[in-house]
Coordinates of C-alpha atoms in Angstrom, one line a residue:
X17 CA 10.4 -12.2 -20.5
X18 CA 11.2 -12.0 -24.1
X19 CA 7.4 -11.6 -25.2
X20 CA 8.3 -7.7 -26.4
X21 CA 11.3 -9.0 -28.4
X22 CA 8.2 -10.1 -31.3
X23 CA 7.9 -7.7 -34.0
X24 CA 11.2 -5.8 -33.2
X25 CA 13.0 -6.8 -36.3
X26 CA 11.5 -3.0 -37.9
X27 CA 13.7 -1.6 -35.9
X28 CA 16.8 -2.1 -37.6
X29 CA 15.1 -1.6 -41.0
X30 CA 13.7 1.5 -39.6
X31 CA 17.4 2.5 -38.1
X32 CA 18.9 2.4 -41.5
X33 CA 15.6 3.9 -43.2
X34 CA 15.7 6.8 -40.1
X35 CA 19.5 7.5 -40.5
X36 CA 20.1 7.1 -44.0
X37 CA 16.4 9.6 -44.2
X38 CA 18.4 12.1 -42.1
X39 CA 21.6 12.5 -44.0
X40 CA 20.3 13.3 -46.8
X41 CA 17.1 16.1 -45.8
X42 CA 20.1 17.8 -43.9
X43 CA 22.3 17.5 -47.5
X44 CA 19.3 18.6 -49.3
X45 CA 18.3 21.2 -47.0
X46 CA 21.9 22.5 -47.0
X47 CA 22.4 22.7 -50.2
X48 CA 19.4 24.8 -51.4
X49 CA 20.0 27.0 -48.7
X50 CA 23.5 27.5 -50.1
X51 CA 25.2 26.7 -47.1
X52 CA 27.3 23.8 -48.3
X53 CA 29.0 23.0 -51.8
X54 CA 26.1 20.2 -53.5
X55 CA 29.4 18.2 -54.6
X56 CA 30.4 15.6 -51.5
X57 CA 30.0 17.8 -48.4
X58 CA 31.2 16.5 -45.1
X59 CA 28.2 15.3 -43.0
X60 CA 29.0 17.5 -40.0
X61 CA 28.7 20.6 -42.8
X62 CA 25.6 19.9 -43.7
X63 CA 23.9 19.8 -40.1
X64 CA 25.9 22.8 -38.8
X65 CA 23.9 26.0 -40.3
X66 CA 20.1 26.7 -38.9
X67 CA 17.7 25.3 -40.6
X68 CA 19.2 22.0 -41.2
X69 CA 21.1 21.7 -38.1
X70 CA 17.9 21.5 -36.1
X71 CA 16.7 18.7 -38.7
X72 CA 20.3 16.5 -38.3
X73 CA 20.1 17.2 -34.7
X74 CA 16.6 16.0 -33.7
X75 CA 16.7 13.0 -36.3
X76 CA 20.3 11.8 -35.4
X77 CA 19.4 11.4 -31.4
X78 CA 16.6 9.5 -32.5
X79 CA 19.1 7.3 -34.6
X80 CA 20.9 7.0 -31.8
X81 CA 17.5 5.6 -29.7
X82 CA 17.2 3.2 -32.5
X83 CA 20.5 2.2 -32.1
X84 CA 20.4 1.8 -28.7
X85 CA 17.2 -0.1 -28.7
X86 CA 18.7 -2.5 -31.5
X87 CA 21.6 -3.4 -29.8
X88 CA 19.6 -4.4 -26.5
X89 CA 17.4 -6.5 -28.8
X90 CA 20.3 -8.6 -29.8
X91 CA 22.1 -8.7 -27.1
X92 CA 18.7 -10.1 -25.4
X93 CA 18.4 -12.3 -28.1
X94 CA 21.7 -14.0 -28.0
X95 CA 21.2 -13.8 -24.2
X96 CA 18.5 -16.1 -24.4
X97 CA 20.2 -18.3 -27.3
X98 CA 23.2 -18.9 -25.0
X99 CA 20.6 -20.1 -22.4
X100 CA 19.6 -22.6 -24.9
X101 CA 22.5 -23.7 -26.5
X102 CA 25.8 -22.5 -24.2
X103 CA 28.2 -21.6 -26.6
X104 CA 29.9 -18.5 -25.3
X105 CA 30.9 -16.2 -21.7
X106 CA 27.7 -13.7 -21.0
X107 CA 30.4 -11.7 -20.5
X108 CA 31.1 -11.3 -23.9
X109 CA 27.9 -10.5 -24.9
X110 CA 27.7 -8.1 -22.3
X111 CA 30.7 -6.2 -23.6
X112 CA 29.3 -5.9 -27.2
X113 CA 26.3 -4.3 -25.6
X114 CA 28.2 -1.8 -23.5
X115 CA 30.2 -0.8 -26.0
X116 CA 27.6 -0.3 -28.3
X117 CA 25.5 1.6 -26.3
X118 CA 28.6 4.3 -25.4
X119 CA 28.8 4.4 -29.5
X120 CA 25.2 5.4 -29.3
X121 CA 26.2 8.0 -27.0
X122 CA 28.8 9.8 -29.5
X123 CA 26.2 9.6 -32.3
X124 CA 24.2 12.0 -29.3
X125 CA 27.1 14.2 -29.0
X126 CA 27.2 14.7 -32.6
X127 CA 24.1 15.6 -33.0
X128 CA 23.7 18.2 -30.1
X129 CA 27.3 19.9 -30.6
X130 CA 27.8 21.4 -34.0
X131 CA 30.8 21.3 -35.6
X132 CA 31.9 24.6 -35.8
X133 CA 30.5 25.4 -32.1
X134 CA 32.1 22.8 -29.9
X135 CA 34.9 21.3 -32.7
X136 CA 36.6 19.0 -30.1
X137 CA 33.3 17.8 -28.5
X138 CA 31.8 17.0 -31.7
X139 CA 34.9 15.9 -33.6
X140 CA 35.3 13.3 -30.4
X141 CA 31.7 12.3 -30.0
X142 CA 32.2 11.4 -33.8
X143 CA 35.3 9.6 -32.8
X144 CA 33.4 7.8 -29.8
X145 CA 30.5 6.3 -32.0
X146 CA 33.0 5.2 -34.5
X147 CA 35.4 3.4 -33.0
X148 CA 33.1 1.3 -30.3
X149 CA 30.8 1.2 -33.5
X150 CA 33.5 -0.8 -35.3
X151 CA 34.7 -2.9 -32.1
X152 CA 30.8 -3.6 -31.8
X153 CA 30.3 -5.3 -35.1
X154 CA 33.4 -7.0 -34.8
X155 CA 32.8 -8.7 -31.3
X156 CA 28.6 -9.6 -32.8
X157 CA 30.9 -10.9 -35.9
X158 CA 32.7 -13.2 -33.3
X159 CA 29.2 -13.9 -31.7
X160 CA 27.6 -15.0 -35.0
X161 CA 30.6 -17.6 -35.7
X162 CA 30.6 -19.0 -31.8
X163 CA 27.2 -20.0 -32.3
X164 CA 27.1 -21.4 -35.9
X165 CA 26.0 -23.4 -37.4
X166 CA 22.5 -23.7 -34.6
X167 CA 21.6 -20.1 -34.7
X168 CA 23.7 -18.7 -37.7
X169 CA 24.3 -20.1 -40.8
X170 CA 28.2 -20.0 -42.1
X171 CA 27.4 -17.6 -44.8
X172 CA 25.9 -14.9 -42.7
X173 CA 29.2 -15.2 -40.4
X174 CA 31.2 -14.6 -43.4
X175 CA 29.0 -11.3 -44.6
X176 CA 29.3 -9.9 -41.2
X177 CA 32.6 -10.9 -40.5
X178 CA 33.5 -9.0 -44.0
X179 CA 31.5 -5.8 -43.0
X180 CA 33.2 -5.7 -40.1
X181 CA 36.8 -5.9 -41.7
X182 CA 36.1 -3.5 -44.4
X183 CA 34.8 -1.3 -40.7
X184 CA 38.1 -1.7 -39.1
X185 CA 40.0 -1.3 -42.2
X186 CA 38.2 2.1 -42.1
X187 CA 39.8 3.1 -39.3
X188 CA 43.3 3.6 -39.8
X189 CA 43.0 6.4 -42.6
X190 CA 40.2 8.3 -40.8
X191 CA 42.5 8.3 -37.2
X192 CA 45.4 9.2 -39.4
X193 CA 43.7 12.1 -41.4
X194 CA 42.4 13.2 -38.1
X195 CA 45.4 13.6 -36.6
X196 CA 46.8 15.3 -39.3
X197 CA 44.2 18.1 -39.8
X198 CA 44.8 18.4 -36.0
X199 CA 48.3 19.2 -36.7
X200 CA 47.6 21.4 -39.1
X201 CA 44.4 23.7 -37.1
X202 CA 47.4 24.2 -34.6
X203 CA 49.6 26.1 -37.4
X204 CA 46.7 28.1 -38.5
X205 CA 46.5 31.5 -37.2
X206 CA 44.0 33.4 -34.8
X207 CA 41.1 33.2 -37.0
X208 CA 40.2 30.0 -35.8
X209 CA 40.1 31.7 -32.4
X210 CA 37.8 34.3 -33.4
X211 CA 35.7 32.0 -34.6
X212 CA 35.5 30.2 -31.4
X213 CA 34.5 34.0 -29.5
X214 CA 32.3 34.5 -32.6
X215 CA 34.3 37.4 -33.9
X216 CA 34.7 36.0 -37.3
X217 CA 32.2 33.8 -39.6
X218 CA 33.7 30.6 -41.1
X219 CA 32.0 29.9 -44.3
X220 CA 31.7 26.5 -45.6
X221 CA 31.1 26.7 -48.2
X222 CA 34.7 27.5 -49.5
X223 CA 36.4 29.1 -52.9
X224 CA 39.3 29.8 -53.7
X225 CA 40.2 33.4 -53.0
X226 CA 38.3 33.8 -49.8
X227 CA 40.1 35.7 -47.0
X228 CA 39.2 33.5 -44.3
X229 CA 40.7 30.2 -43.4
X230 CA 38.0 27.5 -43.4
X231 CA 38.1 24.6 -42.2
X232 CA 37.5 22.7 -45.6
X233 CA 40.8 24.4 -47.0
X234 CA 42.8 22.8 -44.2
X235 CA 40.7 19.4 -45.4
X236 CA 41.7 19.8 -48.5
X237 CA 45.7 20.3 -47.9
X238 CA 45.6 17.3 -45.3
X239 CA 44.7 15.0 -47.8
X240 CA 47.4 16.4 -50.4

C-alpha cells in the first residue's frame, strides 16, 4: 500500500525550492516593473499588480499541492510507523493532517484573491494557512518526540520542537499588528471605499507626499 511513498522525499525539497522560487520571481518581477519599493516589500505587494500576480498566483497553488501532498506523505508514513511500533492515538495523527491540509487551503486563497481586490478574503486565507501551519508543526513536533527514540532520534525532536516554538512565538505579534492595522483601515476615510468600486488607484508603491491613503502608510503608523 505504501509502495508510492519511495522516492517522495523530493517533494519537500522541491516544496521549499517551489515556494522559496516563487517569492522571489514575483519580488523581482515587481520590482523592475516599479510596482513595489525594491527595499522589504510585503509579499502580498509583490503578487498583487499584473504581470507578477499571475506568476505568485499560479506558483503559490502549486505550493499549496506540494504542501498538501507532503503532509499526506507523513501522515502515511507515521500511519504505518504506529502500525509497527504503537506509540500514539491515529487520532492524533489524523488531526495534524486535517489541519494541515485546511492550511494548504489558505495558501490557495492567497494566491487566487489579491490583496487589494478581495482584502478580507486574502488577508484571512493568509490568516488560515498560518495559524493551522503553526498548530501543524507543533502537533508533528509532538509526533516526532512520542515515537523517539525508534523512529526519531532526540536531536531531530529538539530542532523541530524549536522551529515550531520560534512559529508560535510568531504568532502573537503578527495577530496583534493585524488587529491593529484593522483598527486603523476603519478610521480611514472613503478612499479605501473607492478603491473597493475601483474609483480610485491605490499605489503601492508609497512616498511621502502622495494624496492617496495607501495601505503601506497605515503599515507603517501601526507599527509606530
Amino acid at each position: 500500500m505504501l509502495c508510492f511513498l519511495k522516492g517522495m522525499a523530493f517533494v519537500p525539497f522541491l516544496l521549499v525550492t517551489w515556494s522559496s522560487a516563487a517569492f522571489i520571481i514575483s519580488y523581482v518581477v515587481a520590482v523592475l516593473s516599479g510596482h513595489v519599493n525594491p527595499f522589504l516589500p510585503y509579499i502580498s505587494d509583490t503578487g498583487t499588480t499584473p504581470p507578477e500576480s499571475g506568476i505568485f498566483g499560479f506558483m503559490i497553488n502549486f505550493s499549496a499541492f506540494l504542501g498538501a501532498a507532503t503532509m499526506y506523505t507523513r501522515y502515511k508514513i507515521v500511519e504505518k510507523q504506529n502500525q509497527t511500533s504503537y506509540f500514539s492515538t491515529p487520532v492524533f495523527n489524523l488531526v495534524s493532517l486535517v489541519l494541515g491540509l485546511v492550511g494548504c487551503i489558505g495558501m490557495g486563497i492567497v494566491a487566487n484573491f489579491q490583496e487589494l481586490a478581495v482584502p478580507v478574503v486574502h488577508d484571512g486565507g493568509a490568516l488560515l494557512a498560518f495559524v493551522c501551519g503553526v498548530v501543524y508543526t507543533l502537533l508533528q513536533s509532538v509526533i516526532s518526540y512520542k515515537s523517539c527514540p525508534q523512529w526519531n532520534s532526540l536531536f531531530t525532536c529538539h530542532i523541530r520542537m524549536a522551529i515550531s516554538a520560534v512559529s508560535c512565538a510568531a504568532v502573537v505579534p503578527t495577530t496583534v499588528l493585524l488587529e491593529k492595522c484593522c483598527k486603523m483601515l476603519k478610521r480611514v476615510d472613503s478612499a479605501f471605499s473607492l478603491t473597493a468600486l475601483g474609483l480610485v488607484r491605490v499605489t503601492l508603491k508609497w512616498k511621502p507626499g502622495n494624496s492617496q491613503v495607501p495601505l503601506a502608510k497605515i503599515s507603517q503608523e501601526a507599527e509606530g
